[in-house]
Amino acid sequence: MISVKHLYHDYEGKGSFAVEDVSFDVPAGSIYGFLGPSGSGKSTVQNLLTKLLALQKGDVSYEGVPLRDIRPDFFNRVGYSFELPNLYTKLTGLENLKLHAGLFSVPTEDPERVLDMVGLADAAHRKTSQYSKGMKQRLSFARSIMNRPDLLFLDEPMSGLDPTTAARIKAIIAEKRAAGVTVFMTTHNMYTADELCDQVAFLNEGRIIAMDTPRNLKLAYGEKSVKIEYADDDGGAFRSETLFLDREDDRRRFMQLTEAGRVETVHSQEATLEQIFMRLTGRGLS
Amino acid sequence: MRTLASLMSAEFTTMRRNLFSIIMVLTLVLTVAGFYLIPDSTHQDLGGAVAAADDAPELEAALAELPVRYLGEPRDPIGNRMSLIINLMVFEVLILPFVFIAVNLFQEKQDGTIRAYRVTPGGTGRYLTAKMLLWTGLTILYGVVLLLCTVGFGLSPASWAAMLLLLLVAGLFISAFGLFVALFFSSINGWFLPGISLLLVSQLPIVSYLFPTFSPSWITWFPTYRLLYAVRDILTIGPAGLMGPGDTIGGSYGYMAILALAATIAAFAATKRILMKEARI
């Protein structure tokens, strides 16, 4: 669906690249996550893919059609949710969606239904200047799906959302993928990426430093071990041990503790995406 | 059409909630009140009164001997009220799109909505067209209401048609020019001084209007100069001015149409190169 080859971008033209030699492919109907801290170049890549920034060096194509040959009508197929919501603050939520729907020459969603989907039905007639950060984020997301896109760009879609609302938005994104929509998502939230993405790329200082499925990354960089907490012999204090289940001794010890009924908690010790990122870059995602 | 309607609706609703309607209604009420409050005398009335009071037949006789060269066709003197409306039709009605198109652009920049617009199929042409149509329409509406509240019922249908056409071409020019100027500023604070200065300079032709002997050729190229005399002729002698020796109305149509075309091309190019390319708005 999306093919990116050797993408570079230099904002000031002084040889200081915000994005440097970035290449990746996004298969149709998948969710592709760009994971990295603020300033790592995630949004720059997204802006280059959507022509918000002019392409300087490298190739981007959609279904084999180069970006420079893409006509404005192509945007009938594209939805974009911005990190900064970019809403008409003097208009209500409903008016914002109606306006946006009017910009497309394809069938669009019912704005009231979409507002209901993102939990903003009650605030439909309030001016967006009165919305909280999370409400604006939800409205921006709602706007991005108004034209029933088959290509969805989401820039930090969970930013400012409470866990319940985030779960609702994640469910919609998953539904879109199931319906064949291709999603390109930037985030610095490892849980979102882990939960939703079919593939993730770690971006650091403008370069991709690792790229694979979340599962493969965790297997490659994590440990096949469990951390176990159990009550000691006299039933007083709790103790914990890390056991490597591919070792015969540890496996026997694990069985011994579980059969004795002393185990309180068991945690698998696979690496989180954040731990992998830290291991690769020496810095965190936030 | 759907895109244009959506953009115009959003722009109008935004302006309405920026107290645009209240400002315009208040301005209209004050203007109409001013029209009916000033005495409808002429300069000639005052001149006659002074001459009578001085009772100086010798002076009058000497003045009658002086050769007189008319700058245009001799006309009936214009009353104060009509003079007021002529000036307001140019400097109030036509300033409206210049100011409000800028105000709305800065609101869009502040909200960041242009960035969201750029990832839709809308495009630069529709964006510009929607703005120009809306503000030209509102200019015509405001001008018509102002005339109806003052001198409009005394105008012939031909004068109305001539006035509507003039408002149309002038509205298109000034809205495109207003957008073009505003595009070079990031906020209303930056625009305010240059924008208001430009408006003040555009009012220089009032001096020529009040003192017709001051008409250097450079001032006749001001769009407001042409508009002022075109409005005067439409309201006083009607479309007959089209065929008159000065041909102020016909000449103004042509001049304003050329300016409107040039301003539209400039605004389109600037919108495409500046507004639709800015990386972080």
XYZ file of C-alpha atoms in Angstrom:
567
model
C 0.000 0.000 0.000
C 2.649 2.508 1.100
C 6.240 2.169 0.005
C 8.935 4.492 1.339
C 12.511 4.361 0.088
C 15.491 6.290 1.421
C 13.520 9.248 2.738
C 15.439 12.304 3.958
C 14.265 15.673 5.190
C 16.252 18.720 6.192
C 14.138 21.614 7.504
C 16.861 24.233 7.269
C 18.812 22.921 4.308
C 22.043 22.891 6.305
C 22.704 19.186 6.259
C 21.020 18.529 9.597
C 18.477 15.840 8.816
C 15.257 15.478 10.815
C 14.661 12.254 8.870
C 17.533 10.275 7.427
C 17.474 7.269 5.104
C 14.095 5.978 6.246
C 12.679 3.042 4.272
C 9.706 0.825 5.012
C 6.627 -0.762 3.456
C 3.132 -0.773 4.879
C 0.977 -3.666 3.621
C -2.665 -2.894 2.832
C -5.080 -3.559 5.689
C -2.430 -3.436 8.417
C -1.557 -1.082 11.237
C 1.969 0.259 11.071
C 3.311 2.033 14.146
C 6.090 4.568 14.278
C 7.428 4.523 17.806
C 9.810 7.108 19.147
C 10.218 9.976 21.587
C 9.232 13.568 20.812
C 11.496 15.056 18.160
C 12.549 11.710 16.734
C 11.063 12.510 13.306
C 7.769 10.571 13.482
C 5.529 13.486 12.554
C 7.979 14.657 9.887
C 7.679 11.286 8.153
C 3.892 11.432 8.396
C 3.852 14.974 7.007
C 6.052 13.898 4.110
C 3.741 10.982 3.340
C 0.722 13.310 3.159
C 2.377 16.178 1.248
C 2.108 18.513 4.238
C 5.858 18.763 3.769
C 7.484 18.859 0.361
C 9.451 15.756 -0.560
C 13.173 16.625 -0.751
C 14.920 13.314 -1.219
C 13.679 9.764 -1.404
C 10.670 8.020 -2.879
C 7.166 7.564 -1.550
C 4.508 5.705 -3.472
C 0.958 4.548 -2.891
C -0.011 1.326 -4.640
C 2.899 1.948 -7.002
C 1.914 5.548 -7.825
C 4.694 8.016 -6.887
C 3.699 10.721 -4.404
C 4.487 13.502 -6.864
C 1.898 12.071 -9.278
C -0.811 11.914 -6.635
C -3.745 14.216 -7.505
C -5.885 16.096 -4.961
C -8.703 13.565 -5.434
C -6.467 11.005 -3.739
C -7.268 12.725 -0.442
C -10.843 11.454 -0.752
C -9.315 8.159 0.405
C -7.255 9.640 3.239
C -8.124 10.393 6.857
C -5.760 12.322 9.114
C -5.974 12.781 12.865
C -3.537 15.425 14.085
C -1.696 15.477 17.382
C -2.737 19.135 17.700
C -6.409 18.880 16.834
C -6.636 21.848 14.353
C -10.362 22.422 14.829
C -12.548 25.418 14.079
C -12.827 26.687 17.648
C -15.792 28.953 16.903
C -17.816 26.040 15.540
C -19.453 23.223 17.463
C -18.247 19.645 17.259
C -21.119 18.759 14.941
C -20.472 21.794 12.723
C -16.797 20.839 12.479
C -17.697 17.368 11.226
C -20.339 18.656 8.807
C -17.875 21.149 7.364
C -15.230 18.466 6.979
C -17.664 16.048 5.338
C -18.514 18.744 2.800
C -14.918 18.883 1.584
C -15.023 15.395 0.063
C -16.565 14.173 -3.151
C -17.221 10.669 -1.811
C -19.999 9.353 0.436
C -19.370 10.370 4.042
C -20.435 9.176 7.470
C -23.347 10.617 9.418
C -21.634 13.180 11.692
C -23.959 12.489 14.626
C -23.275 8.775 14.432
C -19.515 9.367 14.403
C -19.781 11.720 17.367
C -21.651 9.023 19.205
C -18.968 6.458 18.309
C -16.274 8.571 19.983
C -18.453 9.472 22.969
C -19.102 13.098 22.053
C -22.830 12.945 21.324
C -23.615 15.015 24.422
C -21.121 17.705 23.392
C -22.210 17.852 19.743
C -23.625 21.362 20.033
C -20.880 22.866 22.158
C -18.218 25.074 20.595
C -14.936 23.204 20.426
C -13.186 26.062 22.234
C -15.005 24.702 25.293
C -13.763 21.136 24.755
C -11.095 19.551 26.944
C -7.861 18.316 25.364
C -9.164 14.753 25.278
C -12.456 15.813 23.674
C -10.586 17.724 20.978
C -8.447 14.668 20.349
C -11.554 12.513 19.972
C -13.137 15.022 17.608
C -9.972 15.109 15.523
C -10.101 11.323 15.336
C -13.813 11.446 14.461
C -13.042 13.917 11.679
C -10.411 11.589 10.259
C -12.938 8.807 9.660
C -15.735 11.015 8.258
C -14.869 10.275 4.616
C -14.639 6.499 5.190
C -10.933 6.482 4.292
C -9.029 3.398 3.267
C -5.808 5.029 4.421
C -5.736 6.478 7.898
C -2.915 8.593 9.360
C -3.044 8.920 13.126
C -0.600 11.204 14.905
C -0.527 10.342 18.617
C -4.215 9.351 18.596
C -4.330 8.443 22.305
C -2.740 11.660 23.512
C -4.736 13.136 26.391
C -7.282 10.313 26.510
C -8.375 8.555 29.681
C -8.085 4.729 29.635
C -11.801 4.148 28.975
C -11.916 6.537 26.043
C -8.593 5.255 24.726
C -10.039 1.735 24.740
C -13.027 2.971 22.732
C -10.775 4.606 20.122
C -8.529 1.535 19.948
C -11.600 -0.603 19.293
C -12.603 1.651 16.385
C -9.076 1.495 14.948
C -9.111 -2.298 15.207
C -12.514 -2.365 13.463
C -11.135 -0.223 10.670
C -8.248 -2.595 10.164
C -10.655 -5.527 10.072
C -12.573 -3.656 7.373
C -9.389 -3.392 5.269
C -8.254 0.108 6.193
C -4.494 0.693 6.224
C -3.403 2.625 9.304
C -0.156 4.528 9.755
C 0.184 5.603 13.359
C 2.802 7.556 15.262
C 2.959 7.190 19.001
C 5.299 7.294 21.927
C 2.937 5.062 23.866
C 4.373 1.545 23.875
C 1.155 -0.034 25.109
C -0.864 1.423 22.237
C 1.725 0.233 19.741
C 1.934 -3.210 21.310
C -1.804 -3.631 21.423
C -2.700 -2.346 17.981
C 0.198 -2.537 15.575
C 0.949 -5.363 13.197
C 4.407 -3.886 12.676
C 6.358 -1.237 14.504
C 9.415 0.783 13.617
C 11.556 2.424 16.259
C 12.647 5.867 15.210
C 15.485 7.656 16.932
C 17.063 10.919 15.805
C 15.474 10.567 12.390
C 16.623 7.004 11.709
C 14.838 3.661 11.936
C 16.805 1.553 14.385
C 14.586 -1.517 14.506
C 11.511 -2.717 12.649
C 9.432 -5.855 13.062
C 6.240 -7.170 14.608
C 5.933 -6.364 18.330
C 6.050 -10.067 19.125
C 9.248 -10.670 17.188
C 10.908 -7.646 18.780
C 9.971 -8.831 22.241
C 11.220 -12.316 21.536
C 14.439 -11.018 20.049
C 15.246 -8.628 22.863
C 13.444 -10.150 25.856
C 14.282 -13.026 28.170
C 12.426 -16.314 28.272
C 11.941 -16.188 32.019
C 9.263 -15.722 34.660
C 9.424 -13.785 37.864
C 7.668 -15.688 40.597
C 6.573 -14.482 44.042
C 5.874 -17.056 46.769
C 5.463 -17.347 50.531
C 8.499 -18.688 52.333
C 8.539 -21.948 54.298
C 7.050 -20.568 57.513
C 4.327 -18.761 55.546
C 5.529 -15.339 56.682
C 7.516 -13.113 54.316
C 7.211 -13.200 50.491
C 10.177 -14.051 48.343
C 10.711 -13.689 44.614
C 12.851 -15.509 42.086
C 13.459 -15.196 38.362
C 13.382 -18.576 36.680
C 14.526 -19.362 33.100
C 12.139 -22.004 31.835
C 14.517 -23.286 29.190
C 16.789 -24.500 32.006
C 16.090 -27.897 33.556
C 16.841 -26.783 37.157
C 14.658 -23.707 36.970
C 11.808 -25.653 35.408
C 11.964 -28.163 38.261
C 12.029 -25.355 40.841
C 8.990 -23.734 39.197
C 7.036 -27.007 39.340
C 8.066 -27.554 42.940
C 6.781 -24.146 44.039
C 3.505 -24.385 42.147
C 2.781 -27.910 43.410
C 3.414 -26.759 46.975
C 0.723 -24.130 46.509
C 2.981 -21.325 47.682
C 2.989 -19.254 44.495
C 1.295 -15.867 44.818
C 2.127 -14.186 41.476
C 3.812 -15.091 38.196
C 5.051 -12.490 35.662
C 6.535 -13.333 32.305
C 9.771 -11.442 31.751
C 9.407 -10.629 28.047
C 10.783 -7.168 27.292
C 8.353 -4.314 26.810
C 8.725 -2.209 23.685
C 9.947 0.620 25.885
C 12.670 -1.572 27.383
C 13.741 -2.626 23.915
C 13.842 0.979 22.799
C 15.926 1.907 25.826
C 18.283 -0.943 25.203
C 18.765 0.153 21.589
C 19.061 3.884 22.164
C 19.882 4.437 25.809
C 16.870 6.756 26.130
C 13.175 6.385 26.971
C 10.129 6.916 24.766
C 8.585 9.787 26.705
C -20.166 23.271 -5.076
C -20.433 21.211 -1.895
C -16.910 22.195 -0.897
C -17.568 25.879 -1.593
C -20.788 25.804 0.407
C -19.052 24.111 3.346
C -16.148 26.558 3.373
C -18.419 29.589 3.070
C -20.688 28.303 5.811
C -17.730 27.726 8.155
C -16.288 31.148 7.425
C -19.605 32.924 7.890
C -20.413 31.075 11.122
C -16.944 31.858 12.477
C -17.348 35.540 11.670
C -20.863 35.618 13.107
C -19.498 34.255 16.371
C -16.677 36.802 16.235
C -19.417 39.446 16.700
C -19.248 40.370 13.017
C -23.041 40.725 12.769
C -23.239 42.999 15.796
C -20.395 45.180 14.549
C -21.949 45.523 11.112
C -25.470 46.230 12.398
C -24.116 48.858 14.817
C -22.059 50.462 12.048
C -25.094 50.494 9.780
C -27.347 52.043 12.439
C -24.795 54.759 13.227
C -24.252 55.478 9.531
C -27.966 55.760 8.786
C -28.516 57.905 11.902
C -25.674 60.195 10.781
C -27.251 60.455 7.343
C -30.572 61.702 8.725
C -29.039 63.931 11.401
C -26.864 66.131 9.171
C -28.550 69.049 7.352
C -28.986 68.368 3.648
C -27.500 71.710 2.511
C -24.949 72.252 -0.283
C -21.761 74.293 -0.491
C -23.543 76.560 -2.980
C -26.273 77.304 -0.399
C -23.628 78.426 2.062
C -21.801 80.512 -0.561
C -25.007 82.344 -1.459
C -25.760 83.080 2.177
C -22.325 84.590 2.711
C -22.560 86.737 -0.421
C -25.990 88.018 0.604
C -24.781 88.890 4.061
C -21.799 90.814 2.714
C -23.999 92.659 0.250
C -21.105 93.309 -2.142
C -22.414 93.618 -5.706
C -19.052 94.903 -6.942
C -17.312 91.749 -5.805
C -19.990 89.595 -7.399
C -19.616 91.452 -10.686
C -15.833 91.098 -10.596
C -16.161 87.351 -9.944
C -18.567 87.005 -12.883
C -15.897 88.499 -15.174
C -13.349 85.806 -14.294
C -12.909 83.060 -16.908
C -14.097 79.687 -15.676
C -12.688 76.361 -16.920
C -14.787 73.333 -16.006
C -12.913 70.148 -15.096
C -15.953 68.117 -16.187
C -19.512 68.577 -17.249
C -21.194 71.243 -15.092
C -23.462 69.469 -12.604
C -26.007 70.278 -9.993
C -24.418 70.646 -6.562
C -24.528 67.522 -4.403
C -26.129 67.723 -0.966
C -24.297 66.842 2.237
C -26.292 63.665 2.743
C -25.582 62.359 -0.739
C -21.906 63.278 -0.316
C -21.825 61.285 2.910
C -23.331 58.225 1.242
C -20.929 58.463 -1.701
C -17.976 58.439 0.679
C -19.392 55.696 2.881
C -20.191 53.462 -0.094
C -16.484 53.456 -0.870
C -14.744 53.774 2.452
C -17.105 51.790 4.661
C -18.760 49.202 2.438
C -15.663 48.290 0.488
C -13.327 48.263 3.458
C -15.464 45.535 5.005
C -13.974 42.622 3.025
C -10.432 43.961 3.391
C -10.615 43.863 7.183
C -12.795 40.842 7.823
C -11.110 38.505 5.349
C -7.877 39.194 7.269
C -9.533 38.676 10.658
C -10.868 35.325 9.544
C -7.565 34.226 8.035
C -5.806 34.888 11.334
C -8.505 32.940 13.167
C -7.837 29.997 10.834
C -4.099 30.308 11.395
C -4.618 30.372 15.140
C -6.878 27.317 15.018
C -4.560 25.494 12.590
C -7.500 24.488 10.397
C -5.628 25.163 7.154
C -3.345 22.250 7.966
C -6.376 19.981 8.279
C -7.802 21.416 5.050
C -4.593 20.563 3.180
C -5.158 16.833 3.630
C -8.547 17.001 1.905
C -9.268 17.220 -1.821
C -10.375 20.869 -1.373
C -7.385 22.610 -2.956
C -6.279 26.226 -3.212
C -8.767 27.305 -5.872
C -11.853 26.360 -3.906
C -10.431 27.872 -0.721
C -9.851 31.213 -2.434
C -13.126 31.146 -4.361
C -15.160 30.500 -1.211
C -13.598 33.443 0.582
C -13.968 35.837 -2.331
C -17.573 34.852 -3.032
C -18.615 35.123 0.593
C -17.054 38.522 1.195
C -18.146 39.946 -2.133
C -21.673 38.758 -1.364
C -21.625 40.351 2.067
C -20.216 43.561 0.568
C -23.071 43.724 -1.913
C -25.603 42.946 0.815
C -24.269 45.641 3.127
C -24.140 48.202 0.296
C -27.717 47.418 -0.763
C -29.047 47.698 2.798
C -27.200 50.983 3.314
C -28.632 52.411 0.103
C -32.142 51.199 0.895
C -31.969 52.895 4.281
C -30.816 56.202 2.751
C -31.057 57.159 -0.921
C -31.914 53.832 -2.530
C -35.610 54.423 -3.173
C -34.795 57.422 -5.362
C -32.600 55.383 -7.700
C -33.708 54.080 -11.076
C -33.468 50.338 -11.848
C -30.616 51.142 -14.229
C -28.725 52.898 -11.429
C -29.314 49.918 -9.149
C -27.968 47.562 -11.800
C -24.922 49.782 -12.326
C -24.303 49.960 -8.568
C -24.624 46.177 -8.085
C -22.142 45.558 -10.877
C -19.721 48.036 -9.378
C -20.043 46.455 -5.925
C -19.435 43.052 -7.491
C -16.181 43.911 -9.278
C -14.943 46.113 -6.433
C -15.870 43.461 -3.836
C -13.972 40.787 -5.772
C -10.931 43.037 -6.045
C -10.860 44.130 -2.424
C -11.477 40.663 -0.975
C -8.665 39.174 -3.118
C -6.379 42.095 -2.299
C -7.248 41.890 1.423
C -6.399 38.174 1.475
C -3.187 38.760 -0.468
C -1.999 41.374 2.035
C -2.996 39.322 5.086
C -1.137 36.248 3.834
C 2.186 37.911 4.574
C 1.453 38.199 8.303
C 1.231 35.477 10.892
C -1.153 37.245 13.278
C -3.497 40.189 13.464
C -0.968 42.020 15.648
C 1.575 42.010 12.839
C -1.045 42.911 10.228
C -2.661 45.743 12.180
C -0.252 48.621 11.558
C 0.489 47.923 7.857
C -3.151 47.019 7.184
C -4.587 50.136 8.795
C -1.876 52.284 7.161
C -2.893 50.890 3.787
C -6.512 51.741 4.517
C -5.571 55.287 5.523
C -3.502 55.803 2.372
C -6.403 54.464 0.296
C -8.511 57.338 1.637
C -6.299 60.039 0.075
C -8.704 60.462 -2.879
C -11.158 62.084 -0.438
C -8.920 65.144 -0.683
C -9.409 65.206 -4.462
C -13.122 64.651 -4.029
C -13.487 67.602 -1.644
C -11.038 69.831 -3.536
C -11.254 68.758 -7.198
C -8.400 71.071 -8.231
C -6.117 68.655 -6.340
C -6.117 65.759 -8.786
C -2.515 64.839 -9.625
C -2.309 61.992 -12.107
C -0.866 59.556 -9.519
C -3.902 59.867 -7.299
C -6.241 59.006 -10.157
C -4.700 55.521 -10.232
C -5.932 54.785 -6.715
C -8.780 52.249 -6.971
C -10.673 54.279 -4.380
C -10.404 57.402 -6.587
C -12.106 55.609 -9.463
C -14.698 54.098 -7.157
C -15.492 57.394 -5.519
C -16.329 59.093 -8.807
C -18.114 56.041 -10.179
C -20.341 55.847 -7.095
C -20.951 59.593 -7.281
C -22.050 59.379 -10.896
C -24.230 56.327 -10.414
C -26.020 57.970 -7.487
C -26.362 61.418 -9.054
C -26.640 61.126 -12.833
C -27.211 57.385 -13.196
C -25.796 55.094 -15.907
C -25.887 58.065 -18.306
C -22.407 58.658 -16.847
C -21.303 55.620 -18.840
C -21.647 57.625 -22.006
C -20.575 60.945 -20.547
C -17.337 62.714 -21.413
C -15.614 61.579 -18.230
C -17.015 58.026 -18.544
C -16.211 57.549 -14.875
C -18.494 54.563 -14.436
C -17.493 52.594 -17.524
C -13.819 53.334 -16.953
C -14.118 52.218 -13.351
C -15.674 48.891 -14.322
C -12.807 48.150 -16.656
C -10.189 49.332 -14.201
C -11.710 47.417 -11.261
C -12.107 44.273 -13.377
C -8.416 44.376 -14.303
C -7.465 44.957 -10.673
C -9.784 42.158 -9.529
C -8.165 39.745 -11.980
C -4.643 40.784 -10.987
C -5.454 40.578 -7.254
C -7.065 37.152 -7.698
C -4.016 35.795 -9.511
C -1.709 37.271 -6.856
C -3.861 35.935 -4.006
C -4.002 32.472 -5.608
C -0.236 32.339 -6.059
C 0.419 33.606 -2.523
C -2.143 31.219 -1.004
C -0.560 28.281 -2.802
C 3.031 29.256 -2.056
C 2.632 30.560 1.487
C -0.535 29.307 3.138
C -0.706 25.849 1.579
C 3.014 25.235 2.072
C 3.617 26.440 5.612
C 5.001 23.500 7.507
C 3.764 24.226 10.987
C 0.349 25.921 10.714
